[in-house]
Tab-separated table of C-alpha atoms (C1' of nucleotides) in Angstrom:
chain	number	residue	atom	x	y	z
J	1	MET	CA	-8.106	70.751	47.848
J	2	GLN	CA	-5.057	68.662	47.169
J	3	ARG	CA	-3.825	68.415	43.627
J	4	ASP	CA	-4.079	65.015	42.011
J	5	VAL	CA	-1.180	62.797	43.029
J	6	CYS	CA	-0.603	61.450	39.524
J	7	THR	CA	-0.202	64.995	38.272
J	8	GLN	CA	2.264	65.700	41.052
J	9	VAL	CA	4.387	62.729	40.088
J	10	GLU	CA	4.188	63.668	36.425
J	11	GLU	CA	5.365	67.181	37.187
J	12	PHE	CA	8.142	65.760	39.315
J	13	LEU	CA	9.326	63.757	36.306
J	14	ARG	CA	8.848	66.616	33.850
J	15	GLU	CA	10.965	68.921	36.005
J	16	ARG	CA	13.771	66.393	35.728
J	17	HIS	CA	13.337	66.135	31.961
J	18	TYR	CA	11.973	62.617	31.889
J	19	LYS	CA	9.450	61.980	29.168
J	20	LEU	CA	5.890	61.257	30.143
J	21	THR	CA	5.170	58.230	28.038
J	22	VAL	CA	2.071	56.077	28.116
J	23	PRO	CA	3.697	53.159	29.999
J	24	ARG	CA	5.086	55.493	32.651
J	25	ARG	CA	1.771	57.253	33.163
J	26	GLU	CA	-0.018	53.930	33.437
J	27	VAL	CA	2.373	52.508	36.004
J	28	ILE	CA	2.013	55.640	38.095
J	29	ARG	CA	-1.774	55.543	37.811
J	30	ILE	CA	-2.010	51.868	38.765
J	31	LEU	CA	0.240	52.279	41.788
J	32	HIS	CA	-1.639	55.360	42.883
J	33	GLU	CA	-5.057	53.766	42.592
J	34	SER	CA	-4.062	50.657	44.515
J	35	HIS	CA	-4.824	50.571	48.209
J	36	THR	CA	-2.003	48.159	48.883
J	37	PRO	CA	1.560	47.902	47.579
J	38	LEU	CA	1.854	46.003	44.300
J	39	SER	CA	4.436	43.653	42.839
J	40	VAL	CA	5.901	44.129	39.358
J	41	GLN	CA	3.780	41.258	38.067
J	42	GLU	CA	0.617	42.762	39.507
J	43	VAL	CA	1.305	46.127	37.919
J	44	TYR	CA	2.009	44.391	34.630
J	45	GLN	CA	-1.213	42.384	34.809
J	46	GLN	CA	-3.272	45.483	35.495
J	47	LEU	CA	-2.029	47.125	32.316
J	48	GLN	CA	-4.458	44.970	30.314
J	49	ASP	CA	-5.517	46.991	27.266
J	50	ILE	CA	-2.416	49.169	27.259
J	51	LYS	CA	0.063	46.749	25.777
J	52	ALA	CA	3.250	47.757	27.549
J	53	ASP	CA	6.144	45.354	27.832
J	54	ILE	CA	7.151	43.979	31.210
J	55	ALA	CA	10.658	45.315	30.552
J	56	SER	CA	9.176	48.802	30.516
J	57	VAL	CA	7.383	48.140	33.765
J	58	TYR	CA	10.685	47.098	35.314
J	59	ARG	CA	12.440	50.126	33.868
J	60	THR	CA	9.761	52.508	35.088
J	61	ILE	CA	9.592	51.027	38.564
J	62	ASN	CA	13.383	51.047	38.891
J	63	LEU	CA	13.531	54.651	37.757
J	64	LEU	CA	10.839	55.757	40.191
J	65	CYS	CA	12.618	53.946	43.014
J	66	GLU	CA	15.918	55.642	42.240
J	67	LEU	CA	14.182	59.005	42.178
J	68	GLY	CA	12.574	58.235	45.515
J	69	VAL	CA	9.047	58.383	44.120
J	70	LEU	CA	8.466	54.751	44.993
J	71	THR	CA	9.356	52.778	48.094
J	72	ARG	CA	10.165	49.129	47.761
J	73	LEU	CA	8.725	46.940	50.490
J	74	ASP	CA	9.427	43.382	51.535
J	75	PHE	CA	6.627	41.544	53.284
J	76	GLN	CA	8.449	38.219	53.495
J	77	GLU	CA	6.833	36.905	50.366
J	78	LYS	CA	8.844	35.812	47.375
J	79	LEU	CA	8.534	39.169	45.685
J	80	TYR	CA	8.984	42.877	46.247
J	81	ARG	CA	6.080	45.293	46.508
J	82	TYR	CA	6.070	48.957	45.636
J	83	GLU	CA	4.056	51.982	46.684
J	84	LEU	CA	4.305	55.750	46.325
J	85	SER	CA	6.700	57.287	48.832
J	86	ASP	CA	6.311	59.891	51.470
J	87	PRO	CA	5.973	63.110	49.474
J	88	PHE	CA	3.310	61.549	47.254
J	89	THR	CA	1.371	59.635	49.858
J	90	PRO	CA	0.813	60.210	53.591
J	91	HIS	CA	3.488	58.629	55.765
J	92	HIS	CA	2.290	55.311	57.100
J	93	HIS	CA	3.264	51.789	58.068
J	94	HIS	CA	1.817	48.358	57.409
J	95	LEU	CA	0.211	45.514	59.275
J	96	ILE	CA	0.813	42.227	57.502
J	97	CYS	CA	-1.324	39.249	58.457
J	98	LYS	CA	0.735	36.067	58.604
J	99	LYS	CA	-2.323	33.929	57.937
J	100	CYS	CA	-4.194	35.546	55.067
J	101	GLY	CA	-1.430	37.808	53.796
J	102	ASN	CA	-3.658	40.838	53.922
J	103	ILE	CA	-1.990	44.210	54.227
J	104	GLU	CA	-3.477	47.085	56.197
J	105	ASN	CA	-2.162	50.595	56.502
J	106	VAL	CA	-1.458	52.358	59.788
J	107	PHE	CA	-1.428	56.103	59.500
J	108	GLU	CA	-2.040	57.149	63.068
J	109	GLN	CA	0.853	55.523	64.805
J	110	CYS	CA	4.453	56.424	64.060
J	111	LEU	CA	7.723	56.667	65.945
J	112	PRO	CA	7.596	59.122	68.856
J	113	ALA	CA	9.141	62.550	68.418
J	114	GLY	CA	12.828	62.571	69.212
J	115	PHE	CA	13.271	58.887	68.499
J	116	GLU	CA	15.509	59.348	65.495
J	117	GLU	CA	17.294	62.258	67.117
J	118	LYS	CA	18.275	60.053	70.046
J	119	ILE	CA	19.813	57.578	67.653
J	120	ARG	CA	21.738	60.335	65.938
J	121	GLN	CA	23.158	61.478	69.254
J	122	ARG	CA	24.321	58.015	70.174
J	123	SER	CA	25.629	56.857	66.824
J	124	GLY	CA	26.329	59.997	64.809
J	125	PHE	CA	24.082	58.524	62.166
J	126	ALA	CA	21.895	61.126	60.432
J	127	ILE	CA	18.600	59.373	59.797
J	128	GLU	CA	16.619	60.394	56.741
J	129	SER	CA	13.880	57.793	56.652
J	130	HIS	CA	12.718	54.586	58.201
J	131	ILE	CA	10.730	51.513	57.340
J	132	LEU	CA	8.507	49.981	59.990
J	133	GLU	CA	6.288	46.982	59.394
J	134	PHE	CA	4.257	44.877	61.778
J	135	TYR	CA	3.570	41.177	61.446
J	136	GLY	CA	0.768	39.402	63.209
J	137	VAL	CA	-2.748	38.083	62.815
J	138	CYS	CA	-5.607	40.256	61.623
J	139	GLU	CA	-8.971	40.455	63.374
J	140	THR	CA	-10.754	38.239	60.844
J	141	CYS	CA	-8.179	35.471	61.029
J	142	SER	CA	-8.011	35.448	64.818
J	143	GLU	CA	-11.814	35.167	65.004
J	144	GLN	CA	-11.733	32.209	62.645
J	145	ALA	CA	-9.016	30.581	64.721
J	146	THR	CA	-11.244	30.762	67.810
J	147	SER	CA	-14.291	29.218	66.126
J	148	ASP	CA	-12.462	26.575	64.056
J	149	PRO	CA	-10.558	24.212	66.337
P	1	MET	CA	27.089	32.320	81.184
P	2	GLN	CA	25.016	32.056	78.054
P	3	ARG	CA	25.158	28.853	76.090
P	4	ASP	CA	26.672	29.026	72.635
P	5	VAL	CA	24.149	30.260	70.090
P	6	CYS	CA	25.110	27.699	67.458
P	7	THR	CA	24.400	24.935	69.949
P	8	GLN	CA	21.044	26.498	70.724
P	9	VAL	CA	20.075	26.527	67.068
P	10	GLU	CA	21.310	22.981	66.637
P	11	GLU	CA	19.209	21.794	69.549
P	12	PHE	CA	16.243	23.665	68.149
P	13	LEU	CA	16.625	21.701	64.917
P	14	ARG	CA	17.278	18.403	66.677
P	15	GLU	CA	14.115	18.767	68.733
P	16	ARG	CA	12.211	19.046	65.475
P	17	HIS	CA	13.944	15.982	64.051
P	18	TYR	CA	15.964	17.796	61.426
P	19	LYS	CA	19.347	16.300	60.755
P	20	LEU	CA	22.439	18.258	61.670
P	21	THR	CA	24.451	17.948	58.510
P	22	VAL	CA	27.730	19.652	57.737
P	23	PRO	CA	26.218	22.233	55.342
P	24	ARG	CA	23.536	23.172	57.857
P	25	ARG	CA	26.016	23.566	60.699
P	26	GLU	CA	28.272	25.679	58.521
P	27	VAL	CA	25.497	28.018	57.391
P	28	ILE	CA	24.442	28.500	61.002
P	29	ARG	CA	28.017	29.137	62.103
P	30	ILE	CA	28.703	31.659	59.339
P	31	LEU	CA	25.522	33.595	60.038
P	32	HIS	CA	26.202	33.559	63.739
P	33	GLU	CA	29.779	34.779	63.410
P	34	SER	CA	28.871	37.617	61.069
P	35	HIS	CA	28.332	41.020	62.610
P	36	THR	CA	26.035	42.069	59.804
P	37	PRO	CA	23.276	40.278	57.891
P	38	LEU	CA	24.543	38.226	54.953
P	39	SER	CA	23.189	37.438	51.510
P	40	VAL	CA	22.925	33.891	50.170
P	41	GLN	CA	25.921	34.540	47.919
P	42	GLU	CA	27.993	35.797	50.826
P	43	VAL	CA	27.188	32.766	52.934
P	44	TYR	CA	28.053	30.547	49.991
P	45	GLN	CA	31.371	32.303	49.409
P	46	GLN	CA	32.356	31.956	53.048
P	47	LEU	CA	31.959	28.201	52.915
P	48	GLN	CA	35.328	27.964	51.126
P	49	ASP	CA	36.911	24.685	52.154
P	50	ILE	CA	33.609	23.004	52.970
P	51	LYS	CA	32.366	22.248	49.494
P	52	ALA	CA	28.635	22.632	49.931
P	53	ASP	CA	26.397	23.303	46.962
P	54	ILE	CA	24.608	26.624	46.668
P	55	ALA	CA	21.352	24.687	46.400
P	56	SER	CA	21.958	23.422	49.920
P	57	VAL	CA	22.622	26.935	51.118
P	58	TYR	CA	19.301	28.014	49.648
P	59	ARG	CA	17.530	25.028	51.161
P	60	THR	CA	19.049	25.610	54.575
P	61	ILE	CA	18.340	29.326	54.618
P	62	ASN	CA	14.765	28.777	53.451
P	63	LEU	CA	14.248	26.136	56.110
P	64	LEU	CA	15.628	28.331	58.875
P	65	CYS	CA	13.419	31.212	57.719
P	66	GLU	CA	10.303	29.045	57.780
P	67	LEU	CA	11.182	27.874	61.270
P	68	GLY	CA	11.678	31.458	62.367
P	69	VAL	CA	15.339	30.950	63.188
P	70	LEU	CA	16.363	33.465	60.553
P	71	THR	CA	14.913	36.837	59.674
P	72	ARG	CA	15.074	38.019	56.113
P	73	LEU	CA	15.935	41.675	55.665
P	74	ASP	CA	15.715	44.010	52.707
P	75	PHE	CA	18.061	46.973	52.707
P	76	GLN	CA	17.048	48.237	49.281
P	77	GLU	CA	19.893	46.465	47.571
P	78	LYS	CA	19.328	43.939	44.848
P	79	LEU	CA	19.442	41.052	47.269
P	80	TYR	CA	18.031	39.767	50.530
P	81	ARG	CA	20.063	39.544	53.709
P	82	TYR	CA	19.589	37.143	56.573
P	83	GLU	CA	20.424	37.133	60.258
P	84	LEU	CA	19.520	35.074	63.317
P	85	SER	CA	16.132	36.035	64.759
P	86	ASP	CA	15.049	37.244	68.093
P	87	PRO	CA	15.343	34.152	70.294
P	88	PHE	CA	18.867	33.510	69.040
P	89	THR	CA	20.167	37.043	68.975
P	90	PRO	CA	19.270	40.139	71.013
P	91	HIS	CA	16.428	42.165	69.519
P	92	HIS	CA	17.794	45.060	67.512
P	93	HIS	CA	17.328	47.259	64.477
P	94	HIS	CA	19.622	48.540	61.755
P	95	LEU	CA	21.065	51.772	60.498
P	96	ILE	CA	21.826	51.574	56.795
P	97	CYS	CA	24.097	54.193	55.267
P	98	LYS	CA	22.844	55.289	51.864
P	99	LYS	CA	26.328	56.337	50.795
P	100	CYS	CA	28.675	53.522	51.804
P	101	GLY	CA	26.087	50.812	52.390
P	102	ASN	CA	27.427	50.065	55.828
P	103	ILE	CA	25.077	48.454	58.306
P	104	GLU	CA	25.138	49.216	62.012
P	105	ASN	CA	23.085	47.607	64.735
P	106	VAL	CA	20.936	49.520	67.222
P	107	PHE	CA	20.207	47.582	70.346
P	108	GLU	CA	19.333	50.361	72.767
P	109	GLN	CA	16.440	51.941	70.984
P	110	CYS	CA	13.183	50.129	70.272
P	111	LEU	CA	9.508	50.934	70.058
P	112	PRO	CA	8.098	52.355	73.298
P	113	ALA	CA	6.093	50.107	75.579
P	114	GLY	CA	2.430	49.997	74.623
P	115	PHE	CA	3.080	50.957	71.022
P	116	GLU	CA	1.945	47.672	69.557
P	117	GLU	CA	-0.870	47.387	72.075
P	118	LYS	CA	-2.280	50.715	70.871
P	119	ILE	CA	-2.329	49.400	67.328
P	120	ARG	CA	-4.117	46.272	68.450
P	121	GLN	CA	-6.795	48.320	70.152
P	122	ARG	CA	-7.408	50.424	67.073
P	123	SER	CA	-7.215	47.744	64.422
P	124	GLY	CA	-7.871	44.453	66.167
P	125	PHE	CA	-4.593	43.288	64.696
P	126	ALA	CA	-2.573	41.081	67.073
P	127	ILE	CA	1.045	42.033	66.458
P	128	GLU	CA	3.657	39.345	66.905
P	129	SER	CA	6.764	41.028	65.548
P	130	HIS	CA	8.006	44.060	63.734
P	131	ILE	CA	10.784	45.114	61.425
P	132	LEU	CA	12.247	48.578	61.827
P	133	GLU	CA	15.142	49.878	59.762
P	134	PHE	CA	16.634	53.339	59.480
P	135	TYR	CA	18.183	54.844	56.389
P	136	GLY	CA	20.528	57.779	56.424
P	137	VAL	CA	24.158	58.799	56.326
P	138	CYS	CA	26.715	57.416	58.755
P	139	GLU	CA	29.153	59.587	60.688
P	140	THR	CA	32.120	58.762	58.458
P	141	CYS	CA	30.295	59.598	55.237
P	142	SER	CA	28.854	62.861	56.545
P	143	GLU	CA	32.327	63.975	57.646
P	144	GLN	CA	33.696	63.237	54.191
P	145	ALA	CA	30.849	65.172	52.615
P	146	THR	CA	31.830	68.256	54.657
P	147	SER	CA	35.504	68.153	53.679
P	148	ASP	CA	35.054	67.117	50.027
P	149	PRO	CA	32.997	69.685	48.148
V	1	DG	C1'	19.102	0.301	57.868
V	2	DT	C1'	16.667	4.066	55.993
V	3	DG	C1'	14.555	8.520	55.486
V	4	DG	C1'	16.037	12.787	55.030
V	5	DC	C1'	19.914	15.461	52.923
V	6	DT	C1'	23.193	16.532	49.563
V	7	DG	C1'	25.390	17.413	45.075
V	8	DC	C1'	24.766	17.864	40.506
V	9	DA	C1'	22.473	19.292	36.569
V	10	DA	C1'	18.675	21.040	34.492
V	11	DA	C1'	14.569	23.894	34.768
V	12	DA	C1'	12.042	27.743	36.127
V	13	DA	C1'	11.496	32.383	37.498
V	14	DA	C1'	12.966	37.039	37.838
V	15	DT	C1'	15.430	40.774	35.988
V	16	DT	C1'	18.418	43.124	32.749
V	17	DT	C1'	20.208	44.399	28.276
V	18	DG	C1'	21.122	45.322	23.098
V	19	DC	C1'	19.249	47.269	19.398
V	20	DA	C1'	16.080	48.919	15.825
V	21	DT	C1'	12.093	51.604	15.898
V	22	DC	C1'	9.010	54.841	17.650
V	23	DT	C1'	7.408	59.056	20.215
V	24	DC	C1'	7.411	62.837	23.289
V	25	DC	C1'	9.005	67.435	23.689
Q	1	DG	C1'	14.404	66.700	14.487
Q	2	DG	C1'	16.565	64.331	17.914
Q	3	DA	C1'	17.290	62.479	22.452
Q	4	DG	C1'	15.384	59.327	25.014
Q	5	DA	C1'	11.817	55.390	25.650
Q	6	DT	C1'	9.752	51.434	24.056
Q	7	DG	C1'	9.125	46.602	22.356
Q	8	DC	C1'	11.025	42.516	21.345
Q	9	DA	C1'	14.137	38.890	21.982
Q	10	DA	C1'	18.042	37.191	23.941
Q	11	DA	C1'	21.126	37.092	27.866
Q	12	DT	C1'	21.923	37.093	32.676
Q	13	DT	C1'	20.945	36.309	37.317
Q	14	DT	C1'	18.509	34.202	40.965
Q	15	DT	C1'	16.105	30.477	42.870
Q	16	DT	C1'	13.954	25.991	42.671
Q	17	DT	C1'	13.575	21.149	41.600
Q	18	DG	C1'	14.300	16.039	40.201
Q	19	DC	C1'	16.871	12.354	41.240
Q	20	DA	C1'	20.547	9.038	42.423
Q	21	DG	C1'	23.738	8.354	46.023
Q	22	DC	C1'	25.181	9.360	50.768
Q	23	DC	C1'	25.180	9.890	55.717
Q	24	DA	C1'	23.189	11.315	60.351
Q	25	DC	C1'	20.496	9.136	63.503
DNA sequence: GTGGCTGCAAAAAATTTGCATCTCC
DNA sequence: GGAGATGCAAATTTTTTGCAGCCAC
């Protein structure tokens, strides 16, 4: 059975001699428990009882991004969203509905084998990661569009 | 021979009864002439002699994004970048070098045929567009890394 | 001629920073 | 005990907005 992801992240930080403070643990927990990527404001709002400052949320999220623990995503809203990165969550992509804004994950489908290697051969560019997001209309919204003229 | 892209965008706006003012034309021209996506600040700085306000640059860029003329991109910097979208520029993706920040275009390589259709079948999600960006180290930077220990 | 833009200035929103205090190791 | 984090408040940066005057159509 897989070890708890929060513990993994905490060990990752401990190994690098970062202190495991309450605000940091909470930010990690909130991001881990969320099924969709969260904005800074959303993380801050979910802190509730733990009275951490928004400056600490920013500092924690920036730190985790620099360390590669978090990936920052842009879904064409007026904010950034964050989620745990590849080592701490299964590799996946997103479907973003242009109508309702809902975000779904796609785990099954990724770039075909050799795709990045072909690019390296042509450009000499050594690819380490990619971001792939799909925009469209989700099933629910397209059904509504058909019934509501 | 293909008609000038700036003219195409201008006609697109005219058809929708938007006025073709000097600031709008300039923003379109600057974005069209750039080989890489630009930030709002960069567009503003390139205006130089034409003394347009940065508020107008924001308004123009926001308008063009809403109309789908521009695509907003996030390369994990602390700003957004913009470039002309699909109908006004050939479909392509980007290689972003993590070391020097350089951005290259990839025109040749895109998602294989049927990729988006497979996702639709599994999720019911009707995909209209996608964003795909690659992060890694460009040829120049990886050569430097080998020689400089 | 006039409605939609622009420039300007001011406001709002988002993010960062300085510093005294606190707390994790 | 001490380095490093936090909270708070202030500063900075980014983006939006109100409004009078201007200009593309």
